[in-house]
Amino acid sequence: MAAQTRNVLVWIMILQVGYFLSGCMPRLPVRTGKKIQEDQLQALRPGETTKKQIFGQFGAPMAIAGKGEIVAVLSPTAWTGNHLKIGNHEEIDSNPFIELFSDHPLSEYHRVYYYYSSWSTGTSYFFLLGTHETSKTTLDRLWILINEKTGMMEDYNFKKGS
């Protein structure tokens, strides 16, 4: 009987040690860009909102793209597995930005102002026999068509991240 009790106590101690050696550690959330609010989008009025008002609401854009240009865009900083991937400048073709507004008659004066808001979180789980990491990044993107000659916003396109 004493041996049986001792075996039970040993297993209880092993489980307790395992419990104390396991756990989770949330990582600090990381944001790139300025958060895009719904009320800011509702205030955008094609033909009425000026470039100055856009800068007042959203600040400087991440990129300004004209037709046929190559632009440098800062990629979001995000958790990937157990590493923080720091954003860097990537050169991209601006035509996909322009194509979002292909239903507009575009001139040499049209530019697309690109904004995004990235929010990345992660958690590390520690178990007795190993670890597991999770991460999630949400990316909201906003493209605003500006006529530089008139200084007016003509349209915008918003894509909410999931």
PDB file of N, CA and C in Angstrom, residues 77-144:
ATOM      1  N   THR A  77       5.464  45.702 -40.208  1.00  0.00           N
ATOM      2  CA  THR A  77       6.181  44.933 -39.207  1.00  0.00           C
ATOM      3  C   THR A  77       5.181  43.960 -38.608  1.00  0.00           C
ATOM      4  N   ALA A  78       5.557  42.677 -38.530  1.00  0.00           N
ATOM      5  CA  ALA A  78       4.582  41.679 -38.092  1.00  0.00           C
ATOM      6  C   ALA A  78       5.270  40.506 -37.405  1.00  0.00           C
ATOM      7  N   TRP A  79       4.514  39.862 -36.529  1.00  0.00           N
ATOM      8  CA  TRP A  79       4.978  38.624 -35.914  1.00  0.00           C
ATOM      9  C   TRP A  79       4.813  37.500 -36.927  1.00  0.00           C
ATOM     10  N   THR A  80       5.861  36.721 -37.139  1.00  0.00           N
ATOM     11  CA  THR A  80       5.800  35.533 -37.990  1.00  0.00           C
ATOM     12  C   THR A  80       6.387  34.394 -37.176  1.00  0.00           C
ATOM     13  N   GLY A  81       5.526  33.463 -36.765  1.00  0.00           N
ATOM     14  CA  GLY A  81       5.993  32.406 -35.873  1.00  0.00           C
ATOM     15  C   GLY A  81       6.484  33.023 -34.584  1.00  0.00           C
ATOM     16  N   ASN A  82       7.745  32.778 -34.245  1.00  0.00           N
ATOM     17  CA  ASN A  82       8.276  33.347 -33.001  1.00  0.00           C
ATOM     18  C   ASN A  82       9.227  34.507 -33.263  1.00  0.00           C
ATOM     19  N   HIS A  83       9.225  35.053 -34.479  1.00  0.00           N
ATOM     20  CA  HIS A  83      10.105  36.167 -34.818  1.00  0.00           C
ATOM     21  C   HIS A  83       9.306  37.406 -35.199  1.00  0.00           C
ATOM     22  N   LEU A  84       9.858  38.555 -34.886  1.00  0.00           N
ATOM     23  CA  LEU A  84       9.282  39.819 -35.311  1.00  0.00           C
ATOM     24  C   LEU A  84       9.963  40.212 -36.617  1.00  0.00           C
ATOM     25  N   LYS A  85       9.172  40.254 -37.693  1.00  0.00           N
ATOM     26  CA  LYS A  85       9.717  40.638 -38.999  1.00  0.00           C
ATOM     27  C   LYS A  85       9.549  42.152 -39.136  1.00  0.00           C
ATOM     28  N   ILE A  86      10.660  42.848 -39.165  1.00  0.00           N
ATOM     29  CA  ILE A  86      10.659  44.303 -39.260  1.00  0.00           C
ATOM     30  C   ILE A  86      10.378  44.693 -40.713  1.00  0.00           C
ATOM     31  N   GLY A  87       9.473  45.647 -40.901  1.00  0.00           N
ATOM     32  CA  GLY A  87       9.141  46.103 -42.244  1.00  0.00           C
ATOM     33  C   GLY A  87      10.333  46.763 -42.928  1.00  0.00           C
ATOM     34  N   ASN A  88      10.389  46.615 -44.239  1.00  0.00           N
ATOM     35  CA  ASN A  88      11.433  47.288 -45.010  1.00  0.00           C
ATOM     36  C   ASN A  88      10.815  47.851 -46.284  1.00  0.00           C
ATOM     37  N   HIS A  89      11.539  48.718 -46.949  1.00  0.00           N
ATOM     38  CA  HIS A  89      11.012  49.334 -48.159  1.00  0.00           C
ATOM     39  C   HIS A  89      11.147  48.376 -49.337  1.00  0.00           C
ATOM     40  N   GLU A  90      10.048  48.177 -50.029  1.00  0.00           N
ATOM     41  CA  GLU A  90      10.016  47.321 -51.203  1.00  0.00           C
ATOM     42  C   GLU A  90       9.580  48.157 -52.395  1.00  0.00           C
ATOM     43  N   GLU A  91      10.238  47.960 -53.512  1.00  0.00           N
ATOM     44  CA  GLU A  91       9.857  48.660 -54.734  1.00  0.00           C
ATOM     45  C   GLU A  91       8.775  47.858 -55.440  1.00  0.00           C
ATOM     46  N   ILE A  92       7.674  48.540 -55.750  1.00  0.00           N
ATOM     47  CA  ILE A  92       6.566  47.864 -56.433  1.00  0.00           C
ATOM     48  C   ILE A  92       6.081  48.715 -57.600  1.00  0.00           C
ATOM     49  N   ASP A  93       5.447  48.052 -58.541  1.00  0.00           N
ATOM     50  CA  ASP A  93       4.854  48.708 -59.698  1.00  0.00           C
ATOM     51  C   ASP A  93       3.573  49.405 -59.250  1.00  0.00           C
ATOM     52  N   SER A  94       3.375  50.643 -59.645  1.00  0.00           N
ATOM     53  CA  SER A  94       2.207  51.413 -59.202  1.00  0.00           C
ATOM     54  C   SER A  94       0.946  51.099 -59.997  1.00  0.00           C
ATOM     55  N   ASN A  95       1.060  50.399 -61.110  1.00  0.00           N
ATOM     56  CA  ASN A  95      -0.116  50.172 -61.956  1.00  0.00           C
ATOM     57  C   ASN A  95      -1.279  49.474 -61.252  1.00  0.00           C
ATOM     58  N   PRO A  96      -1.046  48.492 -60.362  1.00  0.00           N
ATOM     59  CA  PRO A  96      -2.201  47.922 -59.650  1.00  0.00           C
ATOM     60  C   PRO A  96      -2.963  48.969 -58.815  1.00  0.00           C
ATOM     61  N   PHE A  97      -2.257  49.965 -58.285  1.00  0.00           N
ATOM     62  CA  PHE A  97      -2.931  51.042 -57.553  1.00  0.00           C
ATOM     63  C   PHE A  97      -3.818  51.838 -58.503  1.00  0.00           C
ATOM     64  N   ILE A  98      -3.267  52.154 -59.676  1.00  0.00           N
ATOM     65  CA  ILE A  98      -4.002  52.951 -60.671  1.00  0.00           C
ATOM     66  C   ILE A  98      -5.202  52.167 -61.206  1.00  0.00           C
ATOM     67  N   GLU A  99      -5.030  50.858 -61.427  1.00  0.00           N
ATOM     68  CA  GLU A  99      -6.111  50.027 -61.973  1.00  0.00           C
ATOM     69  C   GLU A  99      -7.334  49.981 -61.070  1.00  0.00           C
ATOM     70  N   LEU A 100      -7.173  50.235 -59.780  1.00  0.00           N
ATOM     71  CA  LEU A 100      -8.332  50.284 -58.880  1.00  0.00           C
ATOM     72  C   LEU A 100      -9.326  51.358 -59.310  1.00  0.00           C
ATOM     73  N   PHE A 101      -8.831  52.352 -60.058  1.00  0.00           N
ATOM     74  CA  PHE A 101      -9.670  53.481 -60.464  1.00  0.00           C
ATOM     75  C   PHE A 101      -9.791  53.542 -61.995  1.00  0.00           C
ATOM     76  N   SER A 102      -9.774  52.393 -62.638  1.00  0.00           N
ATOM     77  CA  SER A 102      -9.802  52.339 -64.105  1.00  0.00           C
ATOM     78  C   SER A 102     -11.120  52.839 -64.692  1.00  0.00           C
ATOM     79  N   ASP A 103     -12.165  52.936 -63.896  1.00  0.00           N
ATOM     80  CA  ASP A 103     -13.439  53.451 -64.397  1.00  0.00           C
ATOM     81  C   ASP A 103     -13.461  54.988 -64.438  1.00  0.00           C
ATOM     82  N   HIS A 104     -12.378  55.635 -64.003  1.00  0.00           N
ATOM     83  CA  HIS A 104     -12.257  57.093 -64.047  1.00  0.00           C
ATOM     84  C   HIS A 104     -11.409  57.494 -65.254  1.00  0.00           C
ATOM     85  N   PRO A 105     -11.726  58.621 -65.876  1.00  0.00           N
ATOM     86  CA  PRO A 105     -10.818  59.132 -66.910  1.00  0.00           C
ATOM     87  C   PRO A 105      -9.584  59.732 -66.222  1.00  0.00           C
ATOM     88  N   LEU A 106      -8.460  59.035 -66.301  1.00  0.00           N
ATOM     89  CA  LEU A 106      -7.255  59.442 -65.577  1.00  0.00           C
ATOM     90  C   LEU A 106      -6.338  60.266 -66.470  1.00  0.00           C
ATOM     91  N   SER A 107      -5.706  61.268 -65.869  1.00  0.00           N
ATOM     92  CA  SER A 107      -4.774  62.128 -66.592  1.00  0.00           C
ATOM     93  C   SER A 107      -3.399  62.041 -65.934  1.00  0.00           C
ATOM     94  N   GLU A 108      -2.457  62.785 -66.463  1.00  0.00           N
ATOM     95  CA  GLU A 108      -1.108  62.833 -65.901  1.00  0.00           C
ATOM     96  C   GLU A 108      -1.091  63.448 -64.500  1.00  0.00           C
ATOM     97  N   TYR A 109      -2.177  64.117 -64.112  1.00  0.00           N
ATOM     98  CA  TYR A 109      -2.239  64.788 -62.809  1.00  0.00           C
ATOM     99  C   TYR A 109      -2.778  63.882 -61.690  1.00  0.00           C
ATOM    100  N   HIS A 110      -3.256  62.707 -62.048  1.00  0.00           N
ATOM    101  CA  HIS A 110      -3.837  61.822 -61.042  1.00  0.00           C
ATOM    102  C   HIS A 110      -2.753  61.017 -60.327  1.00  0.00           C
ATOM    103  N   ARG A 111      -2.905  60.944 -59.021  1.00  0.00           N
ATOM    104  CA  ARG A 111      -2.022  60.152 -58.169  1.00  0.00           C
ATOM    105  C   ARG A 111      -2.897  59.372 -57.190  1.00  0.00           C
ATOM    106  N   VAL A 112      -2.390  58.216 -56.802  1.00  0.00           N
ATOM    107  CA  VAL A 112      -3.063  57.411 -55.782  1.00  0.00           C
ATOM    108  C   VAL A 112      -2.240  57.507 -54.505  1.00  0.00           C
ATOM    109  N   TYR A 113      -2.894  57.950 -53.445  1.00  0.00           N
ATOM    110  CA  TYR A 113      -2.265  58.020 -52.128  1.00  0.00           C
ATOM    111  C   TYR A 113      -2.631  56.721 -51.407  1.00  0.00           C
ATOM    112  N   TYR A 114      -1.599  56.013 -50.960  1.00  0.00           N
ATOM    113  CA  TYR A 114      -1.798  54.704 -50.353  1.00  0.00           C
ATOM    114  C   TYR A 114      -1.511  54.771 -48.851  1.00  0.00           C
ATOM    115  N   TYR A 115      -2.484  54.276 -48.080  1.00  0.00           N
ATOM    116  CA  TYR A 115      -2.372  54.200 -46.623  1.00  0.00           C
ATOM    117  C   TYR A 115      -2.662  52.764 -46.195  1.00  0.00           C
ATOM    118  N   TYR A 116      -2.024  52.330 -45.136  1.00  0.00           N
ATOM    119  CA  TYR A 116      -2.424  51.065 -44.536  1.00  0.00           C
ATOM    120  C   TYR A 116      -2.218  51.114 -43.037  1.00  0.00           C
ATOM    121  N   SER A 117      -2.934  50.235 -42.373  1.00  0.00           N
ATOM    122  CA  SER A 117      -2.822  50.074 -40.933  1.00  0.00           C
ATOM    123  C   SER A 117      -2.675  48.585 -40.659  1.00  0.00           C
ATOM    124  N   SER A 118      -1.561  48.217 -40.051  1.00  0.00           N
ATOM    125  CA  SER A 118      -1.287  46.817 -39.748  1.00  0.00           C
ATOM    126  C   SER A 118      -1.243  46.637 -38.233  1.00  0.00           C
ATOM    127  N   TRP A 119      -1.869  45.559 -37.767  1.00  0.00           N
ATOM    128  CA  TRP A 119      -1.908  45.240 -36.347  1.00  0.00           C
ATOM    129  C   TRP A 119      -1.520  43.770 -36.211  1.00  0.00           C
ATOM    130  N   SER A 120      -0.434  43.489 -35.499  1.00  0.00           N
ATOM    131  CA  SER A 120       0.062  42.117 -35.397  1.00  0.00           C
ATOM    132  C   SER A 120       0.212  41.714 -33.933  1.00  0.00           C
ATOM    133  N   THR A 121      -0.290  40.528 -33.602  1.00  0.00           N
ATOM    134  CA  THR A 121      -0.185  39.995 -32.246  1.00  0.00           C
ATOM    135  C   THR A 121       0.330  38.562 -32.314  1.00  0.00           C
ATOM    136  N   GLY A 122       0.800  38.063 -31.208  1.00  0.00           N
ATOM    137  CA  GLY A 122       1.275  36.687 -31.161  1.00  0.00           C
ATOM    138  C   GLY A 122       1.333  36.185 -29.738  1.00  0.00           C
ATOM    139  N   THR A 123       1.393  34.861 -29.606  1.00  0.00           N
ATOM    140  CA  THR A 123       1.491  34.217 -28.303  1.00  0.00           C
ATOM    141  C   THR A 123       2.400  33.004 -28.426  1.00  0.00           C
ATOM    142  N   SER A 124       3.232  32.803 -27.435  1.00  0.00           N
ATOM    143  CA  SER A 124       4.064  31.604 -27.352  1.00  0.00           C
ATOM    144  C   SER A 124       3.515  30.722 -26.246  1.00  0.00           C
ATOM    145  N   TYR A 125       3.366  29.430 -26.553  1.00  0.00           N
ATOM    146  CA  TYR A 125       2.897  28.456 -25.568  1.00  0.00           C
ATOM    147  C   TYR A 125       4.059  27.521 -25.240  1.00  0.00           C
ATOM    148  N   PHE A 126       4.308  27.338 -23.973  1.00  0.00           N
ATOM    149  CA  PHE A 126       5.380  26.468 -23.510  1.00  0.00           C
ATOM    150  C   PHE A 126       4.762  25.230 -22.881  1.00  0.00           C
ATOM    151  N   PHE A 127       5.167  24.087 -23.383  1.00  0.00           N
ATOM    152  CA  PHE A 127       4.694  22.820 -22.840  1.00  0.00           C
ATOM    153  C   PHE A 127       5.895  22.052 -22.294  1.00  0.00           C
ATOM    154  N   LEU A 128       5.621  21.021 -21.583  1.00  0.00           N
ATOM    155  CA  LEU A 128       6.688  20.216 -20.997  1.00  0.00           C
ATOM    156  C   LEU A 128       7.638  19.683 -22.079  1.00  0.00           C
ATOM    157  N   LEU A 129       7.097  19.319 -23.231  1.00  0.00           N
ATOM    158  CA  LEU A 129       7.914  18.697 -24.276  1.00  0.00           C
ATOM    159  C   LEU A 129       8.221  19.614 -25.458  1.00  0.00           C
ATOM    160  N   GLY A 130       7.757  20.831 -25.471  1.00  0.00           N
ATOM    161  CA  GLY A 130       8.038  21.699 -26.608  1.00  0.00           C
ATOM    162  C   GLY A 130       7.290  23.016 -26.531  1.00  0.00           C
ATOM    163  N   THR A 131       7.336  23.757 -27.633  1.00  0.00           N
ATOM    164  CA  THR A 131       6.677  25.063 -27.694  1.00  0.00           C
ATOM    165  C   THR A 131       5.798  25.139 -28.935  1.00  0.00           C
ATOM    166  N   HIS A 132       4.913  26.099 -28.924  1.00  0.00           N
ATOM    167  CA  HIS A 132       4.040  26.370 -30.069  1.00  0.00           C
ATOM    168  C   HIS A 132       3.803  27.880 -30.108  1.00  0.00           C
ATOM    169  N   GLU A 133       3.927  28.476 -31.283  1.00  0.00           N
ATOM    170  CA  GLU A 133       3.712  29.910 -31.437  1.00  0.00           C
ATOM    171  C   GLU A 133       2.533  30.166 -32.365  1.00  0.00           C
ATOM    172  N   THR A 134       1.767  31.191 -32.051  1.00  0.00           N
ATOM    173  CA  THR A 134       0.702  31.634 -32.952  1.00  0.00           C
ATOM    174  C   THR A 134       0.883  33.120 -33.198  1.00  0.00           C
ATOM    175  N   SER A 135       0.441  33.569 -34.346  1.00  0.00           N
ATOM    176  CA  SER A 135       0.479  34.996 -34.641  1.00  0.00           C
ATOM    177  C   SER A 135      -0.662  35.330 -35.583  1.00  0.00           C
ATOM    178  N   LYS A 136      -1.091  36.591 -35.531  1.00  0.00           N
ATOM    179  CA  LYS A 136      -2.165  37.056 -36.398  1.00  0.00           C
ATOM    180  C   LYS A 136      -1.865  38.500 -36.773  1.00  0.00           C
ATOM    181  N   THR A 137      -1.978  38.794 -38.060  1.00  0.00           N
ATOM    182  CA  THR A 137      -1.772  40.151 -38.542  1.00  0.00           C
ATOM    183  C   THR A 137      -2.998  40.576 -39.328  1.00  0.00           C
ATOM    184  N   THR A 138      -3.510  41.742 -39.020  1.00  0.00           N
ATOM    185  CA  THR A 138      -4.641  42.328 -39.738  1.00  0.00           C
ATOM    186  C   THR A 138      -4.130  43.547 -40.492  1.00  0.00           C
ATOM    187  N   LEU A 139      -4.517  43.661 -41.752  1.00  0.00           N
ATOM    188  CA  LEU A 139      -4.046  44.747 -42.600  1.00  0.00           C
ATOM    189  C   LEU A 139      -5.236  45.440 -43.261  1.00  0.00           C
ATOM    190  N   ASP A 140      -5.501  46.693 -42.848  1.00  0.00           N
ATOM    191  CA  ASP A 140      -6.512  47.535 -43.497  1.00  0.00           C
ATOM    192  C   ASP A 140      -5.790  48.398 -44.525  1.00  0.00           C
ATOM    193  N   ARG A 141      -6.354  48.500 -45.746  1.00  0.00           N
ATOM    194  CA  ARG A 141      -5.687  49.276 -46.800  1.00  0.00           C
ATOM    195  C   ARG A 141      -6.642  50.297 -47.399  1.00  0.00           C
ATOM    196  N   LEU A 142      -6.090  51.470 -47.704  1.00  0.00           N
ATOM    197  CA  LEU A 142      -6.868  52.573 -48.255  1.00  0.00           C
ATOM    198  C   LEU A 142      -6.096  53.202 -49.413  1.00  0.00           C
ATOM    199  N   TRP A 143      -6.768  53.299 -50.559  1.00  0.00           N
ATOM    200  CA  TRP A 143      -6.209  53.962 -51.734  1.00  0.00           C
ATOM    201  C   TRP A 143      -7.097  55.166 -52.039  1.00  0.00           C
ATOM    202  N   ILE A 144      -6.510  56.331 -52.182  1.00  0.00           N
ATOM    203  CA  ILE A 144      -7.281  57.553 -52.441  1.00  0.00           C
ATOM    204  C   ILE A 144      -6.785  58.165 -53.750  1.00  0.00           C
TER     205      ILE A 144
END
